[in-house]
PDB file of N, CA and C in Angstrom:
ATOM      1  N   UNK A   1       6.597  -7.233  -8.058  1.00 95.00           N
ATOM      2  CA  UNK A   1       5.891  -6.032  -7.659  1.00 95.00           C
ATOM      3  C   UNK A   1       6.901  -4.923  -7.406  1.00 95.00           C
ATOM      4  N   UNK A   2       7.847  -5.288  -6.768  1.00 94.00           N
ATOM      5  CA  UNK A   2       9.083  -4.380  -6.597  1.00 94.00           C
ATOM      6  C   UNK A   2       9.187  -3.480  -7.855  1.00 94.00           C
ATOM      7  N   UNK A   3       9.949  -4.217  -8.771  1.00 94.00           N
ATOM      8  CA  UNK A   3      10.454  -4.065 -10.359  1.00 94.00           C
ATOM      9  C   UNK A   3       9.394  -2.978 -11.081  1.00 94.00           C
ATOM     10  N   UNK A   4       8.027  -3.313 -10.880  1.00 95.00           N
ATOM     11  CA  UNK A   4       7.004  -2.016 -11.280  1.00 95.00           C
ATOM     12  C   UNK A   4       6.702  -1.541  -9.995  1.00 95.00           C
ATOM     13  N   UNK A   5       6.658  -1.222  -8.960  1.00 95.00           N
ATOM     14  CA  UNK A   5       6.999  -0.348  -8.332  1.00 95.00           C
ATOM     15  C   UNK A   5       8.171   0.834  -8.882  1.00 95.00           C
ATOM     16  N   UNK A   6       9.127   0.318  -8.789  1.00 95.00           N
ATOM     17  CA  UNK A   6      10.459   1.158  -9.121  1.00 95.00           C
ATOM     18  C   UNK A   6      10.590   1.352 -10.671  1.00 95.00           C
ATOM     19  N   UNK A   7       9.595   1.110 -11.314  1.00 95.00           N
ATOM     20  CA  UNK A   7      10.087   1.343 -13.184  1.00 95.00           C
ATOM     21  C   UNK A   7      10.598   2.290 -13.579  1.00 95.00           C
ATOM     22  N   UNK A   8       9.807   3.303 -12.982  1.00 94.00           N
ATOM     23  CA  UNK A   8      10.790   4.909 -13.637  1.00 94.00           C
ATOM     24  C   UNK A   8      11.900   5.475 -12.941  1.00 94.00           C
ATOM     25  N   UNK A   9      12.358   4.954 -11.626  1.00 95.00           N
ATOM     26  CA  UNK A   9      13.381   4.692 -11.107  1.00 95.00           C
ATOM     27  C   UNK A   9      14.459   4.177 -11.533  1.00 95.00           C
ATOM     28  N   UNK A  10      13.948   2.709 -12.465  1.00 96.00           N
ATOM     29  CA  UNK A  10      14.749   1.779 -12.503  1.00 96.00           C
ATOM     30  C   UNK A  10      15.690   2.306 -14.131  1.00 96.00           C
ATOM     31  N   UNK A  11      14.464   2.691 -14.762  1.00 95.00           N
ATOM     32  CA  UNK A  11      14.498   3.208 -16.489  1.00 95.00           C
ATOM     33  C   UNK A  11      15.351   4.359 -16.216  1.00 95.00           C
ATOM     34  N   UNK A  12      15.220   5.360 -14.993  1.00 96.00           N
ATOM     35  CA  UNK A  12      16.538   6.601 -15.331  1.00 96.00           C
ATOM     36  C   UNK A  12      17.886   6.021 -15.100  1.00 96.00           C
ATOM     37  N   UNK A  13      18.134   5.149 -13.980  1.00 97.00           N
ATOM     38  CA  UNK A  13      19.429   4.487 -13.452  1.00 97.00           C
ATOM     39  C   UNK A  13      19.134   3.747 -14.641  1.00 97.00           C
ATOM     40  N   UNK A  14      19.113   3.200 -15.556  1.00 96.00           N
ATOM     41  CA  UNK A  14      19.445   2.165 -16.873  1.00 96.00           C
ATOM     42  C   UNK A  14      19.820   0.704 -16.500  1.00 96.00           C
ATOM     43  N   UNK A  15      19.007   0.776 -15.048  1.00 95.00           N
ATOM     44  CA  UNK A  15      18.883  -0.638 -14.903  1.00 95.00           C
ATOM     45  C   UNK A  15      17.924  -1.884 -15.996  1.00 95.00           C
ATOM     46  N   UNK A  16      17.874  -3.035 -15.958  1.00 94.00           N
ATOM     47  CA  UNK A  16      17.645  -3.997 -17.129  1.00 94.00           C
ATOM     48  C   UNK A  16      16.538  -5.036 -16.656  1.00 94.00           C
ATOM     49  N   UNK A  17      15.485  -4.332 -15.466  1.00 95.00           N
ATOM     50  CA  UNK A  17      14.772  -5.291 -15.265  1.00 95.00           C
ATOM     51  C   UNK A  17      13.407  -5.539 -16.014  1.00 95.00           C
ATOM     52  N   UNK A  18      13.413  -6.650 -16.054  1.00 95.00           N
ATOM     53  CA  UNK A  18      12.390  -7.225 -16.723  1.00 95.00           C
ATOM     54  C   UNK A  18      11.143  -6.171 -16.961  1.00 95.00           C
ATOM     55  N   UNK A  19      10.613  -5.155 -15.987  1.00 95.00           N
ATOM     56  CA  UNK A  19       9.705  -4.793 -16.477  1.00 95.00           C
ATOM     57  C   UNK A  19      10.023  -3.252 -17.221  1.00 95.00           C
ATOM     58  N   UNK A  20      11.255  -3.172 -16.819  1.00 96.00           N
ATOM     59  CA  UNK A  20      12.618  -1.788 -17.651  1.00 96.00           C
ATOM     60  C   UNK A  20      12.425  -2.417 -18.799  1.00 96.00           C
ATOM     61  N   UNK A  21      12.557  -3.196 -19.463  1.00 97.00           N
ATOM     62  CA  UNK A  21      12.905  -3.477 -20.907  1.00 97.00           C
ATOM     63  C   UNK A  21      11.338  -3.679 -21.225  1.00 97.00           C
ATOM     64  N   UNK A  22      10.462  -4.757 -20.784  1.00 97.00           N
ATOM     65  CA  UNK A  22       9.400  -4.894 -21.733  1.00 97.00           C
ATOM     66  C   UNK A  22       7.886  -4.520 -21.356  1.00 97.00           C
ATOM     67  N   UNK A  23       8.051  -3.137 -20.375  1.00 96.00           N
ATOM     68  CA  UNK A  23       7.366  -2.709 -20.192  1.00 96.00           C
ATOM     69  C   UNK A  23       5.809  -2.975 -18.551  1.00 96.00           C
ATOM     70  N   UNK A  24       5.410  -1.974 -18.287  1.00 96.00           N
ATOM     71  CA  UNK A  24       4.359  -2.294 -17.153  1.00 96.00           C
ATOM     72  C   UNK A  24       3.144  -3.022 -17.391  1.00 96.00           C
ATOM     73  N   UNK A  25       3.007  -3.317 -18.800  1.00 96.00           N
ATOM     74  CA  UNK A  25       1.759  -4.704 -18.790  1.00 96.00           C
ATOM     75  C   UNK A  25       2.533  -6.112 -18.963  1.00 96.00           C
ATOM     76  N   UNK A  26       4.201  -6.096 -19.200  1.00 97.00           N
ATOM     77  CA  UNK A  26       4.731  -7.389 -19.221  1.00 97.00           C
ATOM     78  C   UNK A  26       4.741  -7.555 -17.529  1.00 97.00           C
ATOM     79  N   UNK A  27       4.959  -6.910 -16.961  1.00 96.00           N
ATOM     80  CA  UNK A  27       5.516  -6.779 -15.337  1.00 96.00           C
ATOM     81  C   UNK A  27       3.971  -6.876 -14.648  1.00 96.00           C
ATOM     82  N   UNK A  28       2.879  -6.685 -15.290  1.00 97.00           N
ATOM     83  CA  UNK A  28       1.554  -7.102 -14.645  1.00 97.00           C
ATOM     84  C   UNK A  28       1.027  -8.575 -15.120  1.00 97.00           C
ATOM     85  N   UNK A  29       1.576  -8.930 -16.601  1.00 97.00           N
ATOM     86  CA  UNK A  29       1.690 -10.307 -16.563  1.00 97.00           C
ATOM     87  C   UNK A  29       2.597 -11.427 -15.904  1.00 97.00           C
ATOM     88  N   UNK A  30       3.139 -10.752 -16.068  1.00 96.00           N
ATOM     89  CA  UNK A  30       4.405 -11.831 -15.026  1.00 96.00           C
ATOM     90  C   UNK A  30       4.016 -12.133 -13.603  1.00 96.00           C
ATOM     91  N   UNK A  31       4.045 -11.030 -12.639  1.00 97.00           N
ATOM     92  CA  UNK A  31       2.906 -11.254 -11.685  1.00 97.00           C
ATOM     93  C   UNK A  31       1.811 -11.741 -11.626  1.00 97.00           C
ATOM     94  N   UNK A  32       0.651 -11.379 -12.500  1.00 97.00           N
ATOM     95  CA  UNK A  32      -0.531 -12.395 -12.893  1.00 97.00           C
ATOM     96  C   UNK A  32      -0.118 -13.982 -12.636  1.00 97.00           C
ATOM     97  N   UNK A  33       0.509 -13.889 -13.926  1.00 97.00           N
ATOM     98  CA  UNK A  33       0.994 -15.294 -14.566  1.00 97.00           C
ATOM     99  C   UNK A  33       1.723 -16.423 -13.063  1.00 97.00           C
ATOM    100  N   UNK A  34       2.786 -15.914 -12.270  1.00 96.00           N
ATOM    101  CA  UNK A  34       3.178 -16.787 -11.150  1.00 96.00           C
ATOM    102  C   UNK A  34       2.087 -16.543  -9.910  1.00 96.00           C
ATOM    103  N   UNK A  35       1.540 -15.626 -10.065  1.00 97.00           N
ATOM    104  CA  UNK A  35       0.447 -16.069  -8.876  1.00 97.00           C
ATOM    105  C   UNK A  35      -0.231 -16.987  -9.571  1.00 97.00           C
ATOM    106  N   UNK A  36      -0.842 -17.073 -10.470  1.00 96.00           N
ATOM    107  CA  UNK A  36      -1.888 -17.905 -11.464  1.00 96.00           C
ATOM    108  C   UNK A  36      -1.096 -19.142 -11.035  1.00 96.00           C
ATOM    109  N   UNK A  37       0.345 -19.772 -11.536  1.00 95.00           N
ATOM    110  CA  UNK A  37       0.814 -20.819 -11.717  1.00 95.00           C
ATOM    111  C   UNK A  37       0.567 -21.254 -10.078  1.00 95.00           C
ATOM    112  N   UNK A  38       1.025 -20.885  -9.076  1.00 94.00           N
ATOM    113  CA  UNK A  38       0.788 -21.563  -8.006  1.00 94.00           C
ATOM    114  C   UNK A  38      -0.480 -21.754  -7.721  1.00 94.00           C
ATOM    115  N   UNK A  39      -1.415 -21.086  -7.644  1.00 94.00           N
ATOM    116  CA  UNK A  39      -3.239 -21.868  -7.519  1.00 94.00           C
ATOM    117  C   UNK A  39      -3.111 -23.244  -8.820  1.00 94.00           C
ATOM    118  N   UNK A  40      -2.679 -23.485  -9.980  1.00 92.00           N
ATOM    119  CA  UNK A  40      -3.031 -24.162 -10.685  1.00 92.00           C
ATOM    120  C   UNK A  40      -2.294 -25.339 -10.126  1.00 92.00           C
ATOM    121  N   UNK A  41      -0.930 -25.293  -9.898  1.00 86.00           N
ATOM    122  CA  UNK A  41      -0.472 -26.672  -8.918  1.00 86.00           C
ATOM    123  C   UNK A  41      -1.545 -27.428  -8.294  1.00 86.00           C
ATOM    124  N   UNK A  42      -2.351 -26.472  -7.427  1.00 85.00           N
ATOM    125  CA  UNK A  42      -3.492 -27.771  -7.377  1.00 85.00           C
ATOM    126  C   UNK A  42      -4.289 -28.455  -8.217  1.00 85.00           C
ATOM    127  N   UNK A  43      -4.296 -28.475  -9.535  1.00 85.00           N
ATOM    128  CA  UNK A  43      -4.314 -29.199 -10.122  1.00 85.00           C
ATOM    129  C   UNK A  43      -3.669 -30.489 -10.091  1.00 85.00           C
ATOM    130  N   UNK A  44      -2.637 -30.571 -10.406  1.00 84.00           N
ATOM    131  CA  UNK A  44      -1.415 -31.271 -10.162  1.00 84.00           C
ATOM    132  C   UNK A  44      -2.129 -32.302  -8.980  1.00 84.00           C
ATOM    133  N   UNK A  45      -1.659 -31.550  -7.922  1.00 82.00           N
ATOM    134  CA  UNK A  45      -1.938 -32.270  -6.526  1.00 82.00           C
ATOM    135  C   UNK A  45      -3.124 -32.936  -6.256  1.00 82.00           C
ATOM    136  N   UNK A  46      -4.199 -32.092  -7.066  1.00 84.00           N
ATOM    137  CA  UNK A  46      -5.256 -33.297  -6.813  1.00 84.00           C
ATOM    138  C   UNK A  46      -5.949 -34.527  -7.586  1.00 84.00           C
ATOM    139  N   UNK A  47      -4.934 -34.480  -8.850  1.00 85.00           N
ATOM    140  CA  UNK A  47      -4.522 -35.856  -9.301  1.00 85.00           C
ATOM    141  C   UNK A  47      -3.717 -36.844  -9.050  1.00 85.00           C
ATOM    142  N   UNK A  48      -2.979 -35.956  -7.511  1.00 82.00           N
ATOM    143  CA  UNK A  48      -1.981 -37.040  -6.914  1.00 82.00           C
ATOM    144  C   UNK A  48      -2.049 -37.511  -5.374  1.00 82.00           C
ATOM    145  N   UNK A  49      -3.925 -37.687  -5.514  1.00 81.00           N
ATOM    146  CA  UNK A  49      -4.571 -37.901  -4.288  1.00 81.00           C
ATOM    147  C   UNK A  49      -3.673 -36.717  -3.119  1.00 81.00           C
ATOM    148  N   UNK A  50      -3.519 -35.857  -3.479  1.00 84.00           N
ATOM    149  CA  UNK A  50      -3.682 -34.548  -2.040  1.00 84.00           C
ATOM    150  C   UNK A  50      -4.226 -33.429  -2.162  1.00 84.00           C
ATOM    151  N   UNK A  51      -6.554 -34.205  -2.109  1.00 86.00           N
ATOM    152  CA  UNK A  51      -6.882 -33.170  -2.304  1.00 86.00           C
ATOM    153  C   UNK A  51      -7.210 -32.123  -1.509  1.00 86.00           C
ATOM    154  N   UNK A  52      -6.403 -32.109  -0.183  1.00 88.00           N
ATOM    155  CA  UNK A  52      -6.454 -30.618   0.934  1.00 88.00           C
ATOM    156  C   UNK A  52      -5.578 -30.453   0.495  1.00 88.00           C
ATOM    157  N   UNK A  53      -4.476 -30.325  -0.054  1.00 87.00           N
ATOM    158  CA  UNK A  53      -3.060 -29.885  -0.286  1.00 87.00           C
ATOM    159  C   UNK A  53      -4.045 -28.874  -2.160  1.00 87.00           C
ATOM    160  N   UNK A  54      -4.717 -29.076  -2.345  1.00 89.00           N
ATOM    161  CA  UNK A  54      -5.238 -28.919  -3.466  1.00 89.00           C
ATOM    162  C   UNK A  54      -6.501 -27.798  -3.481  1.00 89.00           C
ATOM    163  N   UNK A  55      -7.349 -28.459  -2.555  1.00 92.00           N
ATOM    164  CA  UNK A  55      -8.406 -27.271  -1.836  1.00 92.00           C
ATOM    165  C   UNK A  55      -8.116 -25.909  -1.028  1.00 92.00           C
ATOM    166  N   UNK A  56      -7.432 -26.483  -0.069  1.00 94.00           N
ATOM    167  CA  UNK A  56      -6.979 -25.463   0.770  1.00 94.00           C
ATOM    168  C   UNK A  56      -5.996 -24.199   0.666  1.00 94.00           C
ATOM    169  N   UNK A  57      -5.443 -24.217  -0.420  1.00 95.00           N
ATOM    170  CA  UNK A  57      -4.593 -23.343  -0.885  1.00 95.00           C
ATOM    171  C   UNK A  57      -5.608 -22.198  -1.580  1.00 95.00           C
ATOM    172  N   UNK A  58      -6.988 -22.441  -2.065  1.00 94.00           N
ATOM    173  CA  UNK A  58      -8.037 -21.679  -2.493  1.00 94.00           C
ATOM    174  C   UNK A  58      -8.423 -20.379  -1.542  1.00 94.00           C
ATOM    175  N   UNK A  59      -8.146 -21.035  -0.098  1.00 96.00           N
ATOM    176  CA  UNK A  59      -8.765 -19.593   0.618  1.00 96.00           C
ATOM    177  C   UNK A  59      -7.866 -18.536   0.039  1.00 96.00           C
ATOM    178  N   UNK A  60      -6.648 -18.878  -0.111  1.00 97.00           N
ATOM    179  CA  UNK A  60      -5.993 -17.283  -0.427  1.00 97.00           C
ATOM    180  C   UNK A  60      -6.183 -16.788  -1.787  1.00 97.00           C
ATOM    181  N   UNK A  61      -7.487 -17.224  -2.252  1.00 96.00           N
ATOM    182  CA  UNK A  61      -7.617 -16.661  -3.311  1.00 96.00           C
ATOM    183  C   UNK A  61      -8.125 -14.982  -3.242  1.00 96.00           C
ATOM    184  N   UNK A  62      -8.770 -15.049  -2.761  1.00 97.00           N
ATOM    185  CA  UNK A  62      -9.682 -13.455  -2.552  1.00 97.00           C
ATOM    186  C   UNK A  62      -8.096 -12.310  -2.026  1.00 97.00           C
ATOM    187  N   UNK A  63      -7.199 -12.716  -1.514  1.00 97.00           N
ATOM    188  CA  UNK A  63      -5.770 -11.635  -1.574  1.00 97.00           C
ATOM    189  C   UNK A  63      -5.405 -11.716  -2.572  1.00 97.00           C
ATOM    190  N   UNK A  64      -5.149 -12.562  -3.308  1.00 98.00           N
ATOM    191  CA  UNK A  64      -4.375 -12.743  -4.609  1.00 98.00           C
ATOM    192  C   UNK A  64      -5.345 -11.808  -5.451  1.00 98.00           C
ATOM    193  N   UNK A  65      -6.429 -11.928  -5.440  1.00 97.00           N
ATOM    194  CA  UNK A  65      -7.249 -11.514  -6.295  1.00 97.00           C
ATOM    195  C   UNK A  65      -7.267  -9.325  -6.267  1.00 97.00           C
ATOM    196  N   UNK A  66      -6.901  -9.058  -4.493  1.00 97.00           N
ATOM    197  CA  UNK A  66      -7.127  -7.742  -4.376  1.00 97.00           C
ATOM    198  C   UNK A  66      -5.287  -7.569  -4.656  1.00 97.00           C
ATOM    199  N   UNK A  67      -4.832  -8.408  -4.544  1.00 98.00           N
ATOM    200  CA  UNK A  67      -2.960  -7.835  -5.090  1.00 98.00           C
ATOM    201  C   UNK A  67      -3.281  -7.407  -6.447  1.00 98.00           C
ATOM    202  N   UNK A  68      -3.703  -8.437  -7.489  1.00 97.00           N
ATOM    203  CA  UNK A  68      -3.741  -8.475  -9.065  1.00 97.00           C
ATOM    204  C   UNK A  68      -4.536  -7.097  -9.151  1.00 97.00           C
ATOM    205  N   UNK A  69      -5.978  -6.725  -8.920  1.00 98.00           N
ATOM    206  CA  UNK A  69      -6.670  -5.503  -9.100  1.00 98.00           C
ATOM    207  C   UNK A  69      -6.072  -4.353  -8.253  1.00 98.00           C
ATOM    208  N   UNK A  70      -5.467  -4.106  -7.288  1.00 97.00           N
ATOM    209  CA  UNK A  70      -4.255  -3.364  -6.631  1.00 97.00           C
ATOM    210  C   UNK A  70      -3.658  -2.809  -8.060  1.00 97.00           C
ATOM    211  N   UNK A  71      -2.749  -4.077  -8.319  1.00 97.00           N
ATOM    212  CA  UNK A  71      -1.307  -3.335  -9.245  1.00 97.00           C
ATOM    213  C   UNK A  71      -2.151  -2.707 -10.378  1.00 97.00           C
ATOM    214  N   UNK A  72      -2.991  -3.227 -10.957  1.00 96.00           N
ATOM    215  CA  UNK A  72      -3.837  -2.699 -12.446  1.00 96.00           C
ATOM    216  C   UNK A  72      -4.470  -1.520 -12.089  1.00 96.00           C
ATOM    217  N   UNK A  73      -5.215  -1.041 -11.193  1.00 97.00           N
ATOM    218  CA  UNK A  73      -5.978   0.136 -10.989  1.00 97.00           C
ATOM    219  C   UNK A  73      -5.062   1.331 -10.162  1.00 97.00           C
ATOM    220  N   UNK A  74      -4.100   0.815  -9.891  1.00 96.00           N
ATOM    221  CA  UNK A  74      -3.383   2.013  -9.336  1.00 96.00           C
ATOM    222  C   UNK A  74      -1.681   2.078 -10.519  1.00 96.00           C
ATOM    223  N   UNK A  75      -1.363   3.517 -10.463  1.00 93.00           N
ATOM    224  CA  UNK A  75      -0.253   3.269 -11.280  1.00 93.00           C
ATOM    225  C   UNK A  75       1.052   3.070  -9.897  1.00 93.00           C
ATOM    226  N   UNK A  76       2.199   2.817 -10.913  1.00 92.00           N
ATOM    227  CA  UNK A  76       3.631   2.226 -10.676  1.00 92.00           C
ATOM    228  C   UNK A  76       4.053   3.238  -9.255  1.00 92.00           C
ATOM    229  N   UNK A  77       4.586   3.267  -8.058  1.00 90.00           N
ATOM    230  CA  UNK A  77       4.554   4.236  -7.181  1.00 90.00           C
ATOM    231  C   UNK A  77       4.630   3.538  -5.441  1.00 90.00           C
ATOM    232  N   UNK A  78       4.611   4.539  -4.872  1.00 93.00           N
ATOM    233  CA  UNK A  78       4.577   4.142  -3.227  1.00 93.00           C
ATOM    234  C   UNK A  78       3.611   3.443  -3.230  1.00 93.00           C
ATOM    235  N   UNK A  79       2.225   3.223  -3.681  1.00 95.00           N
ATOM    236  CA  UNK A  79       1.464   2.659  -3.163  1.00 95.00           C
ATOM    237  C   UNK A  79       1.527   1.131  -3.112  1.00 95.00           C
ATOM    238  N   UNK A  80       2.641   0.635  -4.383  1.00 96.00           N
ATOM    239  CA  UNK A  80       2.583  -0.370  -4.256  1.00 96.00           C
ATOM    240  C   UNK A  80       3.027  -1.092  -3.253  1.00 96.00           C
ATOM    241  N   UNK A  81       3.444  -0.038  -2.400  1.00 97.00           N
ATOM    242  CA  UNK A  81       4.186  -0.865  -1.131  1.00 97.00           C
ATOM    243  C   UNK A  81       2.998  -1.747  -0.433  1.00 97.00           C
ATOM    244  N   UNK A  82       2.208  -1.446  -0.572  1.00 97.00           N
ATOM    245  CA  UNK A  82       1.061  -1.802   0.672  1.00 97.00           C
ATOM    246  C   UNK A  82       0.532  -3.354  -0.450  1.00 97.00           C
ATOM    247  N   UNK A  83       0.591  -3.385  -1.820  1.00 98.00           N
ATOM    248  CA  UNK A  83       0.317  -4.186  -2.411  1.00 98.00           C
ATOM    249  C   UNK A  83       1.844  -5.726  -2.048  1.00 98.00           C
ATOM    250  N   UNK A  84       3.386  -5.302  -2.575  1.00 97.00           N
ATOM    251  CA  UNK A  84       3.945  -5.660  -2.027  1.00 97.00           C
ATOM    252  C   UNK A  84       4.352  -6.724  -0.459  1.00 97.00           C
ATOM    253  N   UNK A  85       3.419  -5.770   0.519  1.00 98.00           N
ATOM    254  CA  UNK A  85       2.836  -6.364   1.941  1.00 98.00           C
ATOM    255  C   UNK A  85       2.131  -7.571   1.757  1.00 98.00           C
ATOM    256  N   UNK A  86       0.921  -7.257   1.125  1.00 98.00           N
ATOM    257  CA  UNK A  86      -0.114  -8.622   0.901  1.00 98.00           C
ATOM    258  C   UNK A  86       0.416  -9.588  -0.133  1.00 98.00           C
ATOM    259  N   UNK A  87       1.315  -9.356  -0.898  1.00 98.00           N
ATOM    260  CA  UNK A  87       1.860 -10.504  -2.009  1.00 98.00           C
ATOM    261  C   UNK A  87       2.706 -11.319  -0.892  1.00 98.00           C
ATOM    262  N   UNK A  88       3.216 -10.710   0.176  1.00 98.00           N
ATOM    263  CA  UNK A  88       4.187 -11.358   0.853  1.00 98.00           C
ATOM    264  C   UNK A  88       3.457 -12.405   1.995  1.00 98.00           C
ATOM    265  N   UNK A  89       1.914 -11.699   2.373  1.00 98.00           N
ATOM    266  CA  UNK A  89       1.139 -12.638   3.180  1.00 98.00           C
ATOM    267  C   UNK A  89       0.792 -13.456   2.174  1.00 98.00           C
ATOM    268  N   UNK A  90       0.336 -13.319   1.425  1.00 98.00           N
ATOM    269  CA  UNK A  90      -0.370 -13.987   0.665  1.00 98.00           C
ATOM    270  C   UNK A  90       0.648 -15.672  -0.079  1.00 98.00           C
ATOM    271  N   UNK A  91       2.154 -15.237  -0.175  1.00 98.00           N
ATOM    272  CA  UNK A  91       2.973 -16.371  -0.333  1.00 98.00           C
ATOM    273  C   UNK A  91       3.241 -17.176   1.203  1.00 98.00           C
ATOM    274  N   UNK A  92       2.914 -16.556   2.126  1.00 98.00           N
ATOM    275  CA  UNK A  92       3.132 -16.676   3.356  1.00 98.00           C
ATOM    276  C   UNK A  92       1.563 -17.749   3.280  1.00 98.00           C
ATOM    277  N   UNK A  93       0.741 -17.081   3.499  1.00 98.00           N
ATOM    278  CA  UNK A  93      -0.610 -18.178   3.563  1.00 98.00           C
ATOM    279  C   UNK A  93      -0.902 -19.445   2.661  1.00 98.00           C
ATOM    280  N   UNK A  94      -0.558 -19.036   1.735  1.00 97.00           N
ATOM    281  CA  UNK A  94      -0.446 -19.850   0.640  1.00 97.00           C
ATOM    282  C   UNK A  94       0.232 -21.174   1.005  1.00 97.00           C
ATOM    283  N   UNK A  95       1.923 -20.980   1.412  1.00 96.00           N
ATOM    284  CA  UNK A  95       2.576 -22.124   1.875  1.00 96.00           C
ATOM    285  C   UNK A  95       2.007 -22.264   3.408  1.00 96.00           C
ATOM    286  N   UNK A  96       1.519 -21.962   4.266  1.00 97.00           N
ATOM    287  CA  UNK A  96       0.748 -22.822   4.975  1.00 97.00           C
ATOM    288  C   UNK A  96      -0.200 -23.285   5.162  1.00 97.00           C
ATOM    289  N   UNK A  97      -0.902 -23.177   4.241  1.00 96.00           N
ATOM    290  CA  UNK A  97      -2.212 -23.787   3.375  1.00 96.00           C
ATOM    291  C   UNK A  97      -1.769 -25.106   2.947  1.00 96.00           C
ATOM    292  N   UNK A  98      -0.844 -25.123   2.294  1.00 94.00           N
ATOM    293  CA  UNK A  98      -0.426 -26.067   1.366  1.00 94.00           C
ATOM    294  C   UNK A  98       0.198 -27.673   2.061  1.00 94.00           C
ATOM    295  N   UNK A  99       1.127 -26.885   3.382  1.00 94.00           N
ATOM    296  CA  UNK A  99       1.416 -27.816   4.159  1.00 94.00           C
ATOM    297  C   UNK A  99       0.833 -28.421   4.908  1.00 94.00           C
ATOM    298  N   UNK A 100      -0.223 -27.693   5.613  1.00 95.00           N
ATOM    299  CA  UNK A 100      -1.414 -28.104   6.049  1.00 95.00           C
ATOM    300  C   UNK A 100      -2.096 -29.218   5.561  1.00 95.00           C
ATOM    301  N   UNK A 101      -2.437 -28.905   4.363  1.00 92.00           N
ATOM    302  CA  UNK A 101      -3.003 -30.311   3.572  1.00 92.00           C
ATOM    303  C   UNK A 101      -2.533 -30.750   2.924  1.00 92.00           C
ATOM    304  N   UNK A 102      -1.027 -31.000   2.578  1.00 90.00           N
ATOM    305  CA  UNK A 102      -0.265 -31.837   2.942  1.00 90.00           C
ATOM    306  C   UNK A 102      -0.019 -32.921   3.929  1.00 90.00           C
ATOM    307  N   UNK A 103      -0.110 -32.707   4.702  1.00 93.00           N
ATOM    308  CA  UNK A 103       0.074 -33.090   6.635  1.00 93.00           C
ATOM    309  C   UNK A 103      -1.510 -33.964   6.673  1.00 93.00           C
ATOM    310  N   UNK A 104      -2.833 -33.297   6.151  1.00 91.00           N
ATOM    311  CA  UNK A 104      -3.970 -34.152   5.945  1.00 91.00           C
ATOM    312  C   UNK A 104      -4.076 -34.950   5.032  1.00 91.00           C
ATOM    313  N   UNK A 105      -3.453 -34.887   3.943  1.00 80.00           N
ATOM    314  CA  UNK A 105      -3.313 -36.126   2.716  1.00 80.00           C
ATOM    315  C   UNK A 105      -3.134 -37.341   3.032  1.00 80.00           C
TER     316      UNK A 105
END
């Protein structure tokens, strides 16, 4: 979120980050894509009998969901700071979700 936050920042200084070179819908997939990958771990987990470690990681779906429509409906800028904020609760809830049912498995 940083990285498109700062793109046209990053593109005058000729810095080389990932979303500098391949653009603000690669840098909205990439984000997509690793929030996506951690909800799908429960997959994983609940073929390996830990299914609260598997369920419970779901409540943070509805943040994840207003981060992803956040970055897409607003452009690259300060605002993403406030998006930024909730990606950080949201990895924050996420891993204590996870341990949680973990700990119940």
């Amino acid at each position: 979120i940083n990285n498109l936050r700062d793109i046209e920042q990053d593109r005058k200084a000729n810095k080389k980050t990932m979303a500098v070179r391949f653009g603000r819908k690669f840098g909205l997939f990439e984000v997509g894509f690793l929030i996506t990958s951690a909800f799908l771990l429960g997959i994983f987990w609940s073929f390996s009998q830990m299914f609260a470690a598997s369920v419970l990681p779901l409540l943070a779906l509805p943040i994840a969901r207003m981060v992803m429509r956040g970055l897409k409906e607003n452009e690259p800028g300060p605002i993403y700071n406030q998006y930024l904020a909730k990606a950080s609760a949201l990895h924050l809830l996420f891993g204590v979700l996870v341990s949680v049912g973990m700990i119940l498995a």
